[in-house]
mmCIF file of C-alpha atoms and ligand atoms in Angstrom:
data_model
loop_
_atom_site.group_PDB
_atom_site.id
_atom_site.type_symbol
_atom_site.label_atom_id
_atom_site.label_comp_id
_atom_site.label_asym_id
_atom_site.label_seq_id
_atom_site.Cartn_x
_atom_site.Cartn_y
_atom_site.Cartn_z
ATOM 1 C CA UNK Y 653 64.186 81.912 95.812
ATOM 2 C CA UNK Y 654 64.455 84.985 98.557
ATOM 3 C CA UNK Y 655 67.940 86.347 99.309
ATOM 4 C CA UNK Y 656 68.146 88.460 102.469
ATOM 5 C CA UNK Y 657 69.464 91.710 101.397
ATOM 6 C CA UNK Y 658 72.743 93.270 102.670
ATOM 7 C CA UNK Y 659 74.204 96.601 103.205
ATOM 8 C CA UNK Y 660 77.975 97.710 103.607
ATOM 9 C CA UNK Y 661 78.934 100.868 104.325
ATOM 10 C CA UNK Y 662 82.506 101.552 103.610
ATOM 11 C CA UNK Y 663 81.397 99.249 101.095
ATOM 12 C CA UNK Y 664 84.346 100.312 98.711
ATOM 13 C CA UNK Y 665 87.178 100.718 101.059
ATOM 14 C CA UNK Y 666 89.638 97.875 102.385
ATOM 15 C CA UNK Y 667 87.588 95.469 105.083
ATOM 16 C CA UNK Y 668 84.142 96.594 103.144
ATOM 17 C CA UNK Y 669 84.953 95.204 99.760
ATOM 18 C CA UNK Y 670 85.914 92.399 101.333
ATOM 19 C CA UNK Y 671 82.517 91.728 103.314
ATOM 20 C CA UNK Y 672 81.600 92.465 100.231
ATOM 21 C CA UNK Y 673 82.909 89.539 98.156
ATOM 22 C CA UNK Y 674 82.191 87.170 101.614
ATOM 23 C CA UNK Y 675 78.883 88.625 101.670
ATOM 24 C CA UNK Y 676 77.752 87.674 97.622
ATOM 25 C CA UNK Y 677 79.633 84.526 98.113
ATOM 26 C CA UNK Y 678 77.203 83.471 101.122
ATOM 27 C CA UNK Y 679 74.354 83.923 98.975
ATOM 28 C CA UNK Y 680 73.613 87.547 100.429
ATOM 29 C CA UNK Y 681 72.390 89.949 98.128
ATOM 30 C CA UNK Y 682 74.834 93.276 98.350
ATOM 31 C CA UNK Y 683 74.293 97.445 98.605
ATOM 32 C CA UNK Y 684 77.977 99.254 99.000
ATOM 33 C CA UNK Y 685 77.640 102.289 100.221
ATOM 34 C CA UNK Y 686 80.663 104.678 99.941
ATOM 35 C CA UNK Y 687 81.402 108.311 99.857
ATOM 36 C CA UNK Y 688 84.651 107.445 97.875
ATOM 37 C CA UNK Y 689 86.632 109.458 100.433
ATOM 38 C CA UNK Y 690 88.779 106.994 101.509
ATOM 39 C CA UNK Y 691 87.356 104.535 99.454
ATOM 40 C CA UNK Y 692 88.170 103.403 95.815
ATOM 41 C CA UNK Y 693 85.977 102.071 93.335
ATOM 42 C CA UNK Y 694 88.560 99.600 92.019
ATOM 43 C CA UNK Y 695 87.747 98.003 95.111
ATOM 44 C CA UNK Y 696 84.745 96.530 93.907
ATOM 45 C CA UNK Y 697 85.002 97.008 89.568
ATOM 46 C CA UNK Y 698 85.112 93.173 89.883
ATOM 47 C CA UNK Y 699 81.711 92.751 90.820
ATOM 48 C CA UNK Y 700 79.261 95.464 89.104
ATOM 49 C CA UNK Y 701 77.589 93.726 86.723
ATOM 50 C CA UNK Y 702 76.541 90.280 89.216
ATOM 51 C CA UNK Y 703 72.911 91.286 89.783
ATOM 52 C CA UNK Y 704 73.124 90.434 93.513
ATOM 53 C CA UNK Y 705 75.253 94.153 93.773
ATOM 54 C CA UNK Y 706 74.811 97.491 93.664
ATOM 55 C CA UNK Y 707 76.268 100.575 94.521
ATOM 56 C CA UNK Y 708 75.794 103.953 95.610
ATOM 57 C CA UNK Y 709 77.627 106.909 95.969
ATOM 58 C CA UNK Y 710 76.036 108.698 99.380
ATOM 59 C CA UNK Y 711 77.584 110.095 102.602
ATOM 60 C CA UNK Y 712 76.303 107.642 105.413
ATOM 61 C CA UNK Y 713 76.660 111.457 107.603
ATOM 62 C CA UNK Y 714 73.693 112.693 105.478
ATOM 63 C CA UNK Y 715 70.098 110.569 105.590
ATOM 64 C CA UNK Y 716 69.817 107.248 103.803
ATOM 65 C CA UNK Y 717 66.840 106.518 101.837
ATOM 66 C CA UNK Y 718 67.118 102.937 100.082
ATOM 67 C CA UNK Y 719 63.705 101.382 99.196
ATOM 68 C CA UNK Y 720 62.769 97.731 99.763
ATOM 69 C CA UNK Y 721 64.179 95.209 102.834
ATOM 70 C CA UNK Y 722 67.025 94.839 104.430
ATOM 71 C CA UNK Y 723 68.373 92.413 106.777
ATOM 72 C CA UNK Y 724 71.595 93.191 107.606
ATOM 73 C CA UNK Y 725 73.696 96.439 108.162
ATOM 74 C CA UNK Y 726 77.181 96.417 108.764
ATOM 75 C CA UNK Y 727 78.693 99.950 109.384
ATOM 76 C CA UNK Y 728 82.560 99.969 107.762
ATOM 77 C CA UNK Y 729 82.361 103.572 106.479
ATOM 78 C CA UNK Y 730 85.336 105.333 108.309
ATOM 79 C CA UNK Y 731 89.121 107.047 107.139
ATOM 80 C CA UNK Y 732 90.901 104.068 109.624
ATOM 81 C CA UNK Y 733 94.534 104.604 109.089
ATOM 82 C CA UNK Y 734 95.918 107.186 111.431
ATOM 83 C CA UNK Y 735 97.320 109.633 107.789
ATOM 84 C CA UNK Y 736 93.767 109.348 106.721
ATOM 85 C CA UNK Y 737 91.955 110.445 110.060
ATOM 86 C CA UNK Y 738 94.428 113.271 110.266
ATOM 87 C CA UNK Y 739 94.229 114.620 107.073
ATOM 88 C CA UNK Y 740 90.348 113.922 107.206
ATOM 89 C CA UNK Y 741 89.710 114.379 111.497
ATOM 90 C CA UNK Y 742 85.777 116.212 110.797
ATOM 91 C CA UNK Y 743 84.491 113.699 108.366
ATOM 92 C CA UNK Y 744 86.654 110.843 110.815
ATOM 93 C CA UNK Y 745 84.273 112.084 114.267
ATOM 94 C CA UNK Y 746 81.267 112.719 112.076
ATOM 95 C CA UNK Y 747 81.385 109.060 110.112
ATOM 96 C CA UNK Y 748 81.464 107.273 113.645
ATOM 97 C CA UNK Y 749 78.765 109.705 115.905
ATOM 98 C CA UNK Y 750 76.643 111.297 112.738
ATOM 99 C CA UNK Y 751 77.254 108.170 110.151
ATOM 100 C CA UNK Y 752 76.233 105.572 112.720
ATOM 101 C CA UNK Y 753 73.461 107.083 114.389
ATOM 102 C CA UNK Y 754 72.462 107.134 109.841
ATOM 103 C CA UNK Y 755 72.978 103.325 110.410
ATOM 104 C CA UNK Y 756 71.288 102.561 113.242
ATOM 105 C CA UNK Y 757 68.403 105.013 112.299
ATOM 106 C CA UNK Y 758 67.707 102.843 108.902
ATOM 107 C CA UNK Y 759 68.247 99.637 110.924
ATOM 108 C CA UNK Y 760 65.713 100.217 113.744
ATOM 109 C CA UNK Y 761 63.295 101.484 109.999
ATOM 110 C CA UNK Y 762 64.254 97.764 107.559
ATOM 111 C CA UNK Y 763 63.969 96.031 111.381
ATOM 112 C CA UNK Y 764 67.580 94.440 110.768
ATOM 113 C CA UNK Y 765 70.305 93.827 111.842
ATOM 114 C CA UNK Y 766 73.265 95.295 112.331
ATOM 115 C CA UNK Y 767 76.672 95.175 112.928
ATOM 116 C CA UNK Y 768 79.155 98.634 113.865
ATOM 117 C CA UNK Y 769 82.772 97.590 112.915
ATOM 118 C CA UNK Y 770 84.484 98.970 115.759
ATOM 119 C CA UNK Y 771 88.497 98.940 116.560
ATOM 120 C CA UNK Y 772 91.123 98.180 118.572
ATOM 121 C CA UNK Y 773 91.922 102.459 118.883
ATOM 122 C CA UNK Y 774 89.461 101.939 122.051
ATOM 123 C CA UNK Y 775 91.769 100.519 124.647
ATOM 124 C CA UNK Y 776 93.786 103.108 122.767
ATOM 125 C CA UNK Y 777 97.521 103.358 124.437
ATOM 126 C CA UNK Y 778 96.294 100.205 126.439
ATOM 127 C CA UNK Y 779 97.826 99.297 130.396
ATOM 128 C CA UNK Y 780 96.129 95.853 129.882
ATOM 129 C CA UNK Y 781 98.336 93.700 127.648
ATOM 130 C CA UNK Y 782 96.625 91.579 125.373
ATOM 131 C CA UNK Y 783 93.466 93.553 125.474
ATOM 132 C CA UNK Y 784 90.473 91.822 126.715
ATOM 133 C CA UNK Y 785 86.549 93.052 126.040
ATOM 134 C CA UNK Y 786 85.867 94.039 129.134
ATOM 135 C CA UNK Y 787 89.120 96.994 129.334
ATOM 136 C CA UNK Y 788 87.814 100.139 128.972
ATOM 137 C CA UNK Y 789 91.039 101.435 127.421
ATOM 138 C CA UNK Y 790 93.339 104.157 128.286
ATOM 139 C CA UNK Y 791 92.577 107.241 125.424
ATOM 140 C CA UNK Y 792 93.550 110.451 124.765
ATOM 141 C CA UNK Y 793 90.406 112.239 123.706
ATOM 142 C CA UNK Y 794 92.434 115.273 122.802
ATOM 143 C CA UNK Y 795 95.407 114.399 121.248
ATOM 144 C CA UNK Y 796 95.517 113.370 117.453
ATOM 145 C CA UNK Y 797 94.186 110.377 117.274
ATOM 146 C CA UNK Y 798 91.172 111.302 120.105
ATOM 147 C CA UNK Y 799 88.980 111.687 116.454
ATOM 148 C CA UNK Y 800 88.937 108.037 115.754
ATOM 149 C CA UNK Y 801 89.839 107.067 119.342
ATOM 150 C CA UNK Y 802 86.132 108.376 120.325
ATOM 151 C CA UNK Y 803 84.529 108.467 116.844
ATOM 152 C CA UNK Y 804 83.966 104.794 117.476
ATOM 153 C CA UNK Y 805 83.761 104.478 121.432
ATOM 154 C CA UNK Y 806 80.489 107.011 120.440
ATOM 155 C CA UNK Y 807 79.311 104.666 117.954
ATOM 156 C CA UNK Y 808 79.827 101.561 120.183
ATOM 157 C CA UNK Y 809 77.933 103.510 122.936
ATOM 158 C CA UNK Y 810 75.204 104.541 120.563
ATOM 159 C CA UNK Y 811 74.615 101.073 119.524
ATOM 160 C CA UNK Y 812 74.266 100.100 123.021
ATOM 161 C CA UNK Y 813 71.869 102.297 122.843
ATOM 162 C CA UNK Y 814 69.956 101.322 120.288
ATOM 163 C CA UNK Y 815 69.823 97.822 121.721
ATOM 164 C CA UNK Y 816 69.184 98.649 124.568
ATOM 165 C CA UNK Y 817 66.151 101.077 124.157
ATOM 166 C CA UNK Y 818 65.272 100.576 120.676
ATOM 167 C CA UNK Y 819 65.495 96.300 121.414
ATOM 168 C CA UNK Y 820 67.450 96.774 118.241
ATOM 169 C CA UNK Y 821 69.399 93.943 116.996
ATOM 170 C CA UNK Y 822 72.964 94.814 117.324
ATOM 171 C CA UNK Y 823 76.929 93.182 116.957
ATOM 172 C CA UNK Y 824 80.278 95.229 118.174
ATOM 173 C CA UNK Y 825 83.889 94.394 116.186
ATOM 174 C CA UNK Y 826 86.551 95.447 117.355
ATOM 175 C CA UNK Y 827 89.336 94.926 115.000
ATOM 176 C CA UNK Y 828 92.684 94.557 115.385
ATOM 177 C CA UNK Y 829 95.239 95.507 112.332
ATOM 178 C CA UNK Y 830 94.358 94.108 109.408
ATOM 179 C CA UNK Y 831 96.088 93.334 106.279
ATOM 180 C CA UNK Y 832 95.706 92.027 102.678
ATOM 181 C CA UNK Y 833 95.274 93.030 99.027
ATOM 182 C CA UNK Y 834 93.311 96.487 98.581
ATOM 183 C CA UNK Y 835 95.125 98.259 100.668
ATOM 184 C CA UNK Y 836 95.897 102.065 99.547
ATOM 185 C CA UNK Y 837 99.718 102.042 99.160
ATOM 186 C CA UNK Y 838 99.448 105.150 100.429
ATOM 187 C CA UNK Y 839 97.538 105.143 103.172
ATOM 188 C CA UNK Y 840 100.637 105.593 105.707
ATOM 189 C CA UNK Y 841 99.849 102.355 107.851
ATOM 190 C CA UNK Y 842 103.383 100.566 108.907
ATOM 191 C CA UNK Y 843 102.527 97.628 105.934
ATOM 192 C CA UNK Y 844 101.828 98.981 102.901
ATOM 193 C CA UNK Y 845 104.037 102.517 103.858
ATOM 194 C CA UNK Y 846 106.853 98.898 104.101
ATOM 195 C CA UNK Y 847 106.031 97.355 101.092
ATOM 196 C CA UNK Y 848 105.836 99.966 99.239
ATOM 197 C CA UNK Y 849 109.152 101.268 100.260
ATOM 198 C CA UNK Y 850 111.383 97.930 100.060
ATOM 199 C CA UNK Y 851 109.402 97.782 95.707
ATOM 200 C CA UNK Y 852 111.597 101.000 95.205
ATOM 201 C CA UNK Y 853 114.601 100.587 97.529
ATOM 202 C CA UNK Y 854 113.445 103.703 99.354
ATOM 203 C CA UNK Y 855 114.610 103.764 102.704
ATOM 204 C CA UNK Y 856 112.020 101.659 105.477
ATOM 205 C CA UNK Y 857 110.009 104.434 107.881
ATOM 206 C CA UNK Y 858 110.154 103.318 111.006
ATOM 207 C CA UNK Y 859 108.949 105.550 113.503
ATOM 208 C CA UNK Y 860 110.427 105.549 117.400
ATOM 209 C CA UNK Y 861 112.606 102.341 118.288
ATOM 210 C CA UNK Y 862 110.350 99.826 116.640
ATOM 211 C CA UNK Y 863 110.112 98.194 119.653
ATOM 212 C CA UNK Y 864 106.546 98.616 119.655
ATOM 213 C CA UNK Y 865 104.234 96.202 118.784
ATOM 214 C CA UNK Y 866 101.479 94.500 116.531
ATOM 215 C CA UNK Y 867 99.032 91.823 116.306
ATOM 216 C CA UNK Y 868 99.183 91.369 112.078
ATOM 217 C CA UNK Y 869 95.578 89.851 111.169
ATOM 218 C CA UNK Y 870 95.424 88.716 107.353
ATOM 219 C CA UNK Y 871 92.125 90.330 105.726
ATOM 220 C CA UNK Y 872 90.696 86.160 104.923
ATOM 221 C CA UNK Y 873 90.640 85.784 108.581
ATOM 222 C CA UNK Y 874 89.384 88.784 109.504
ATOM 223 C CA UNK Y 875 86.458 89.220 107.267
ATOM 224 C CA UNK Y 876 85.334 84.876 108.333
ATOM 225 C CA UNK Y 877 85.171 86.316 112.012
ATOM 226 C CA UNK Y 878 83.229 89.142 111.295
ATOM 227 C CA UNK Y 879 80.273 86.812 108.961
ATOM 228 C CA UNK Y 880 80.573 84.702 112.022
ATOM 229 C CA UNK Y 881 80.223 87.368 114.905
ATOM 230 C CA UNK Y 882 77.501 88.725 112.371
ATOM 231 C CA UNK Y 883 75.680 84.894 112.253
ATOM 232 C CA UNK Y 884 76.005 84.736 116.385
ATOM 233 C CA UNK Y 885 73.672 85.883 119.425
ATOM 234 C CA UNK Y 886 76.341 88.050 120.645
ATOM 235 C CA UNK Y 887 75.554 91.869 121.879
ATOM 236 C CA UNK Y 888 78.644 92.950 123.421
ATOM 237 C CA UNK Y 889 82.033 93.357 121.701
ATOM 238 C CA UNK Y 890 84.237 90.855 120.262
ATOM 239 C CA UNK Y 891 87.854 91.239 119.451
ATOM 240 C CA UNK Y 892 88.115 89.729 115.816
ATOM 241 C CA UNK Y 893 92.694 89.712 114.912
ATOM 242 C CA UNK Y 894 95.294 87.628 115.162
ATOM 243 C CA UNK Y 895 97.566 87.701 118.484
ATOM 244 C CA UNK Y 896 100.269 86.969 116.794
ATOM 245 C CA UNK Y 897 102.326 89.770 118.497
ATOM 246 C CA UNK Y 898 105.503 91.578 116.622
ATOM 247 C CA UNK Y 899 107.546 94.171 116.731
ATOM 248 C CA UNK Y 900 108.159 97.276 114.810
ATOM 249 C CA UNK Y 901 110.795 96.929 113.756
ATOM 250 C CA UNK Y 902 111.525 92.473 113.373
ATOM 251 C CA UNK Y 903 108.095 93.234 111.046
ATOM 252 C CA UNK Y 904 110.149 95.157 108.405
ATOM 253 C CA UNK Y 905 113.089 93.482 108.970
ATOM 254 C CA UNK Y 906 110.266 90.131 107.646
ATOM 255 C CA UNK Y 907 109.124 92.801 105.093
ATOM 256 C CA UNK Y 908 113.164 92.830 104.227
ATOM 257 C CA UNK Y 909 113.762 89.765 103.893
ATOM 258 C CA UNK Y 910 110.431 88.413 102.014
ATOM 259 C CA UNK Y 911 110.919 91.364 99.144
ATOM 260 C CA UNK Y 912 114.663 90.675 98.964
ATOM 261 C CA UNK Y 913 115.066 94.312 98.683
ATOM 262 C CA UNK Y 914 118.327 96.086 100.127
ATOM 263 C CA UNK Y 915 116.556 99.370 101.670
ATOM 264 C CA UNK Y 916 118.296 99.903 105.092
ATOM 265 C CA UNK Y 917 115.575 100.571 107.543
ATOM 266 C CA UNK Y 918 115.977 104.568 108.925
ATOM 267 C CA UNK Y 919 113.859 106.291 112.487
ATOM 268 C CA UNK Y 920 112.002 108.802 112.358
ATOM 269 C CA UNK Y 921 109.876 110.501 115.337
ATOM 270 C CA UNK Y 922 107.260 108.230 116.459
ATOM 271 C CA UNK Y 923 103.982 109.830 116.237
ATOM 272 C CA UNK Y 924 102.389 111.132 119.614
ATOM 273 C CA UNK Y 925 100.046 108.623 121.171
ATOM 274 C CA UNK Y 926 101.195 106.249 118.839
ATOM 275 C CA UNK Y 927 100.497 103.226 121.330
ATOM 276 C CA UNK Y 928 103.491 101.214 122.802
ATOM 277 C CA UNK Y 929 101.964 97.263 122.550
ATOM 278 C CA UNK Y 930 98.948 96.057 121.015
ATOM 279 C CA UNK Y 931 97.391 92.274 120.998
ATOM 280 C CA UNK Y 932 93.900 90.825 121.395
ATOM 281 C CA UNK Y 933 92.760 88.553 123.270
ATOM 282 C CA UNK Y 934 90.649 86.091 121.187
ATOM 283 C CA UNK Y 935 89.216 83.685 123.628
ATOM 284 C CA UNK Y 936 86.103 85.136 123.767
ATOM 285 C CA UNK Y 937 85.445 84.771 119.895
ATOM 286 C CA UNK Y 938 86.794 81.365 120.116
ATOM 287 C CA UNK Y 939 84.392 80.629 122.456
ATOM 288 C CA UNK Y 940 81.399 82.159 121.010
ATOM 289 C CA UNK Y 941 81.897 82.187 117.405
ATOM 290 C CA UNK Y 942 84.702 78.716 117.736
ATOM 291 C CA UNK Y 943 86.411 80.977 115.110
ATOM 292 C CA UNK Y 944 90.812 81.771 115.183
ATOM 293 C CA UNK Y 945 92.704 83.108 112.193
ATOM 294 C CA UNK Y 946 94.318 80.950 110.256
ATOM 295 C CA UNK Y 947 97.229 82.408 108.223
ATOM 296 C CA UNK Y 948 100.364 83.157 109.081
ATOM 297 C CA UNK Y 949 102.344 86.455 108.311
ATOM 298 C CA UNK Y 950 104.776 85.031 105.473
ATOM 299 C CA UNK Y 951 101.763 83.366 103.421
ATOM 300 C CA UNK Y 952 99.944 86.738 104.382
ATOM 301 C CA UNK Y 953 102.302 88.780 103.930
ATOM 302 C CA UNK Y 954 103.133 87.330 100.420
ATOM 303 C CA UNK Y 955 100.713 87.207 98.967
ATOM 304 C CA UNK Y 956 100.563 91.166 99.837
ATOM 305 C CA UNK Y 957 103.461 91.256 98.525
ATOM 306 C CA UNK Y 958 102.325 90.045 95.078
ATOM 307 C CA UNK Y 959 99.458 92.530 95.602
ATOM 308 C CA UNK Y 960 101.300 95.298 95.876
ATOM 309 C CA UNK Y 961 104.157 94.915 93.080
ATOM 310 C CA UNK Y 962 101.225 94.142 90.296
ATOM 311 C CA UNK Y 963 100.032 97.857 92.093
ATOM 312 C CA UNK Y 964 103.274 99.044 91.963
ATOM 313 C CA UNK Y 965 104.431 98.431 88.068
ATOM 314 C CA UNK Y 966 100.339 98.535 86.752
HETATM 315 N N1 LIG P 1913 104.922 102.140 111.979
HETATM 316 C C1 LIG P 1913 105.979 102.411 110.654
HETATM 317 N N2 LIG P 1913 106.603 103.424 109.923
HETATM 318 C C2 LIG P 1913 105.770 103.645 109.101
HETATM 319 C C3 LIG P 1913 104.039 103.224 109.009
HETATM 320 C C4 LIG P 1913 103.844 102.994 110.315
HETATM 321 O O1 LIG P 1913 106.868 102.426 112.000
HETATM 322 O O2 LIG P 1913 106.292 104.099 108.008
HETATM 323 C C5 LIG P 1913 104.262 102.035 112.640
HETATM 324 C C6 LIG P 1913 102.606 102.841 113.620
HETATM 325 O O3 LIG P 1913 103.923 104.476 114.246
HETATM 326 C C7 LIG P 1913 102.813 102.311 115.018
HETATM 327 C C8 LIG P 1913 103.007 100.635 114.267
HETATM 328 O O4 LIG P 1913 104.323 101.010 112.865
HETATM 329 O O5 LIG P 1913 103.921 101.783 115.466
HETATM 330 C C9 LIG P 1913 101.824 100.465 112.845
HETATM 331 O O6 LIG P 1913 101.249 101.579 112.339
HETATM 332 P P1 LIG P 1913 99.922 101.376 111.386
HETATM 333 O O7 LIG P 1913 99.794 102.766 110.728
HETATM 334 O O8 LIG P 1913 99.697 100.605 110.395
HETATM 335 O O9 LIG P 1913 99.071 101.293 112.410
HETATM 336 P P2 LIG P 1913 98.289 102.228 114.028
HETATM 337 O O10 LIG P 1913 98.007 100.541 114.302
HETATM 338 O O11 LIG P 1913 99.066 102.913 114.452
HETATM 339 O O12 LIG P 1913 96.660 102.091 114.097
#
């Protein structure tokens, strides 16, 4: 029996590898594409040998030839943490622009449906709170975060252009902060930083006064929402995230409590253009996809802390 084939760019990354798992579980063949600059084959090691899975090491900013039928393409390749895209600014801009262009070209050639990973960063430091999909954002194009924010905004623009001009079957997900197993301990994000520091008994580094807010979504919820969006008919962007909002200081305190560490919070300088608030409005996802997150923060954090414990002691 024919199995539909899906390509996942960034397939060896945090979200990409979870998407590969989900698509395989739903009965798809999966081709993961990754250049491994921030991804890691450890994330897909459990899939090697699965006859429905293959891996291609390739930088998606360059032309790609893939033989055979392809039904779906999910573009998840990009450095995605502030530390990563500050270290890799040109690659970040290239994968969001040239990489998205290559992905759209491949989708057009294969007559495949394509889903582009955008992000809440398109809203920048938002003046509308919580963020709805019809908010156009408040982005500094020339600041250090601009390389990521503008790359994602360009990715959305070229995706809509391919949809309108070429009639390409497109989807755009706007992903809010997501966490779970397979995050890199050293990617500099709040969650791996805090958990790593807590488990090693080091000071917990809260940036600024910690009053900035974020809303953290557990990875299995995010992946379910993305799969539902892929299967839906919605072409305009859809927010997927968990609306449970918390200040970064409270978040650090939760990590301290759940790990039982003796670590203390220390305050460091707030990065440039760090958004003051972030919370998804997910009414559209609820209405159109019948989706909402199920995993609460304490449950998700416990699973993630257990994962990081294993990574640290391995
Ligand atoms: N943050 C922090 N300490 C850290 C790392 C991050 O206080 O060691 C803050 C960061 O400044 C931001 C929030 O935590 O306000 C979330 O940061 P993250 O890097 O996870 O992602 P962002 O939401 O900024 O893209």
